[in-house]
Amino acid sequence: MSKVDSISDNKGFSRRSFLRNTTMIAGGVTAGMFIPGAIDKVNALDLLKNSNQPEVIITTKGRALIAKMQAEKKILLIDSMIFAHKSHLGKRPTENEQLQPNEIVHNAKIQQQIRLSEDAIALSTTLDSDVGPFEFNWSCLYCSEYDTIIAITYPKLTTKTVDGPGVKGNILIRSFILNYKNIADITNSTVIAASPNFMAHQRLDNVENSALQAIIDQQGQDWFIKNGFMVLPVEGVYKIMAGVAYISGHRIELENNRVIDAANKPFYIYVDVYKNNNDIDGLDTKFNIIVSSKDLKNYVNTDGVHHYYCKLCQVIADGSVSDLRPQTAVVDKGWAEAQDHQAIESVSGLKIYPLSRNLTVGDTIPEGYNGLRIKDKIYRVICHGKVNEIDTNATFVIVNKDKYFLQPCIEGQSYYSIDNLEHYAPLSDWGDKINYAVEICRKGGLILWIPNKTYRFNKTIEFKDLNVQWDGTLELCSNVVGVVLKYNVNLSGNPFIIRSRSLDHFDKAMVMLTSSSEKVNGKWKTKGCVENKINQLNILNGWIDYHGHSNGKVIDKTKLTGRGLVLLAGSWTAGLTTKRSHEYVWRNFVSDVYVDGFEQPYVLQGVIDNITPNRWVTWVNGNKLHNLCARRFKQGFVVQSPLLRPNGKIGGEVAGNTCASLDFQWSRYSAEAFLVCEGRNNKFELMGWDAPETATKTIQFSRAKTNTFPPGYGEASGNIVELYGSTLGKLNGSDLSPLVYESNPGLNTFITESYIARNIMPELSPPTVGSALTNSYIPKVDNFLAFINHRPRCYAQLLKNGKLQSKVDLTPMFDFNPESSLRLDVKKGDEYQIIISLDGSRNHFNMVGSTLGYNNLSSGIIDIDLRDRHKKSVYSSRQPLKTANVTGFINAANIKTLVITYSGFEKAGKLNISALYGQTYNRNASQGFMTADGSCWMQDDIKINKPGAGVVVRDEVNGQLYRIAIANGELKLEPVKK
C-alpha cells in the first residue's frame, strides 16, 4: 500500500464530545477530583496531579473511618453519591461540614469503582434522563454502612432535567477520584485495563453506537450526499469533490475540493475514517484520503483506534475513473441532514423543528420543541407559536411577537461567543455587541464567552447576573468607563483590557464595580454592587510597548493617566446614570489583578451627593481584595471617603475592606505614594518596592478635602497597615519616618516586620507642640495608659469643678478605639480634671498626650502635670487646647500620678476626649529599668519572669553568645546554641 496524498479533517459532529460537555467538571488536589466522563487512566492520574479545578475535601469523619478500616483490615464500601442544594455555601468545603436532610435532592448508587493505583480510586455514577428534575451545588461520597460522609466538593450550580412530553432529559455522568494512602486495598477496587478509557467511556460508547446504528439501519453502511467525495479526472490529476458522507454511520465533511496526483495506475482511492477514543482533546471524527493498489479492510490498530474504509473510486490504467461509491446510498442533502438531526436529537436531548427543512416566517412551532433548524444550523431555544421574524444574522427569532435569542448548538455547549455577533449589522461597535450578547446570556442562562482575540470598543460594557469566560483582549478606544461589573458577575479566564494607543486622552476608569438603582415594576430600587467575583484581570496601557520588552517600555509618559480598577458607590459621578440614590459596594471578591500605566491603579470611593448631600448614603464596605499588583502609577491605592454629610451624619463611607498582598513597584515616571487613604477601619498588607530614600509620605492618612468639620471630626482612623518588603526595610532603624504621614496623628496602626506601633504620634504635626525634628515618627511607642483603669493598684478619676464624677465611665479614653470618646458637657468657666494614679509602680515617661476626637469647642486650655510619689511636680505643661496635645520628648522619672486639666472654656459646648496616652522608657542601664505593665513592685532592679530565661551576653572576640542563669541556687554561664 502506498500513500500518495493524505487529508485529515475533523468537522464531523462529535456525539461523544457533546456528552462530555454535559458532565460537570470539578476537582481539587486535597482528596481528588471530579473528572470528565471520557478519560483514561493515565490522563486521570495526570489531572489528579495538575488539576486546578474546585477542591475536593475528605471529611474529618471520613479520614477517621478510612484509618479505622485500614487498621482493622476491613473493607470500606462507599456506596452512594449524594447531591444537595445549599442556599449558603462558603468559599470551599470544610472537613466538618454538616448536611441537613432537607438539603438533599438525590441519592445515587455508585455504579463503577476503579483502581487507578494503590493510593487512588475512581468512583462514578450516571444520572439518566429519567432522573430529576432538581438543581445541585453540593456533592459528596457517602458510606451508608457507617453513616459517614467521606468526601465533599462544591460543583457549580447544575440543573438536572427529566424526560417529558416531547423533551428528553439530560444525562449527567459524575466521576470522582479519591486520593488517599493505600485506599485501593480497603475498597476492593478492580484494576483498570491499560488501553481502554474508563468509567464513562462505556456509557458514552453505548449512546454513540446506538446513534450510529440508527443511521446505518436507515440508509446503509456507507452513503453520500449527492456529489460529495466524487472523484473526477482533470488533466492528469484527480479531483475529489467537496461534500458530506456517512461512513459506518460516522459523518465526515470535506469543505473544499482536493486534488490527488498519483502514478502507477491502476489504483483505488479510499476514505479512511477513524476516531481516537483515547485522545481526550480529539474525540471528533477524523479522516484521511488514501491511495492504494490493494483492497483495504476495516481494522483496529494497536492503540485501540477503529479505522473504517470505503472505496471512493478505481482509477483504471488508461486514467479513467470508475465511481465506486455505493450508488444506492447517494441521497439528497435534505434527507441526509434530517437523519443527521435525528442523530443529534438522540444524543443532545433536543427536539428539533423543523426536521427536514429550515424554519421560515409564518411557520407555527408546536409545543414541546427546544431546538430550531435555521439556515442549516441547529439552535437551542424553547418557544412555540407563529414565527413573525427570523433575524438575518440568526441572532434571534420573534414568535408570537416575543423575541427569543438563539443559542448556537455546537456540541451542546452552554457558552455564547461574542463572535456570533461579528456580522450583526444593526450593531457596529463591539461595546454594543457585547452588551447585546450579555442580554442573550442573561435571558438564556448562558455563559458569555470572549474568545482569545482582540476586540476594539468605544461604548461602556456592563455585566450583571452573568458568568463570563473572558479569554481575549478588549481594547478601549474612547474616553469612557471601560467595563462595569454591577452584581453577581463571575469573571474567569485570562482577561486583558487595554487602553488603546489610539486613545490620546483618558481620565476615566478601565474597570469599575458599581451599581446604580434600577427600575423594577415601575419603582426605582437599589440592588447594590454585590457578589462580583474577579479571579484574574490584566489592565494595561497601550502607551507601554510590551513587544520585545519583558517589563514594557513607556512610549509617552504623559499618557499614563486615568484609573485602573475602581470600586465606586456613586455611579452618577462617573456619568453612568443621572438617577441619584443610595448606592453601596459590598461583598465583592477580587484577586490576582495586575495594573500597569495608570495614575491611580486601584480606587475605593464613596461620594457625597453635591445636589442633595443630606439625602443619599453611599458606602464601599466589606470587600475582599487580594494579590493586587501595580506598576507605573502616581498613587498606587487610593481610598476616597468624605464620610460626613453637612448634617453631621455618615454619608460617603469606605470602611471594613481587607486589602491583602498589595505588591506595588515604585515608578520613576510619576510615583508619589503607595497608599493614600481617607477611609476608616480598613486593613492593608503592603509590599512597596524601590522607593528612593528621598521619598516622603508614601503612605498617607488624611481627612477628605471636602470635610469642613473641625479637625479631628471625620478623620481617617482605625486603619491597619502591615508593611513588608525590601524598600521598607531600608529605613533609619525601626523609624517609620518619613514614609508615613497622618494629618491627625495617632488614629491608625502600623505594623512592620520588626515591631508593632500603635497610636504612633509624630513629634511635629500640627496642631502639636514644636520640635527641632519635623514630621518624624517616634519608633516603638507604647501606649502605656491603655486600659490603665483595669490594672492592679492603678485607677483613674474624673473631677468636674473639683467634684468627683464617680458614675462616669472613663473607659473610652483608654480603649484603643480612636472613635469612641468620653463625651462631656461644658459650660463657660467649667473645669474638668482627670487624675491617673499609678500606685503599683513608679514609671519613667518620654511623652504624655491627649487626643480630642471630636472637638467642637472654639477655645480652651490643657494642663499636663506629672508628679512623683511625694506628689511633687516633676513635669508640667500648659498649652492651648487643640485636636492633639503632646508634651514632646521629656525625661520625667519616677512618676506616680498624672493630672490632666481642661479649662478656659469661653462658651458652652462638648468636650470629647478620645484618648489619653503615654510613652514610658528605660531610664538608664545603671539604675535598671521598669516594666511597662503598671504592676511591677521593683524599682531599681532587673526582673526576669520567664522560666528558663536569663541575661545573654556576647563574646566580642568570637561572637559566641552566653546565657547567665541560675539553676538550683547556682549561677551558671551556658553557651547559647543558635
mmCIF file of C-alpha atoms in Angstrom, residues 582 608-617 644-651 709:
data_model
loop_
_atom_site.group_PDB
_atom_site.id
_atom_site.type_symbol
_atom_site.label_atom_id
_atom_site.label_comp_id
_atom_site.label_asym_id
_atom_site.label_seq_id
_atom_site.Cartn_x
_atom_site.Cartn_y
_atom_site.Cartn_z
ATOM 1 C CA HIS A 582 -28.439 55.106 47.941
ATOM 2 C CA ILE A 608 -21.495 62.752 48.960
ATOM 3 C CA ASP A 609 -24.186 63.934 46.560
ATOM 4 C CA ASN A 610 -23.414 67.510 45.553
ATOM 5 C CA ILE A 611 -27.092 68.393 44.959
ATOM 6 C CA THR A 612 -28.904 66.919 47.967
ATOM 7 C CA PRO A 613 -25.986 65.987 50.219
ATOM 8 C CA ASN A 614 -28.092 65.133 53.276
ATOM 9 C CA ARG A 615 -30.340 62.678 51.439
ATOM 10 C CA TRP A 616 -28.334 59.804 49.992
ATOM 11 C CA VAL A 617 -25.881 57.408 51.652
ATOM 12 C CA LEU A 644 -19.771 63.102 56.787
ATOM 13 C CA ARG A 645 -22.715 64.916 55.282
ATOM 14 C CA PRO A 646 -23.414 68.552 56.213
ATOM 15 C CA ASN A 647 -25.871 67.333 58.865
ATOM 16 C CA GLY A 648 -23.005 65.525 60.620
ATOM 17 C CA LYS A 649 -24.220 62.014 59.753
ATOM 18 C CA ILE A 650 -22.438 59.324 57.773
ATOM 19 C CA GLY A 651 -22.848 59.897 54.044
ATOM 20 C CA PHE A 709 -15.868 69.965 60.173
#
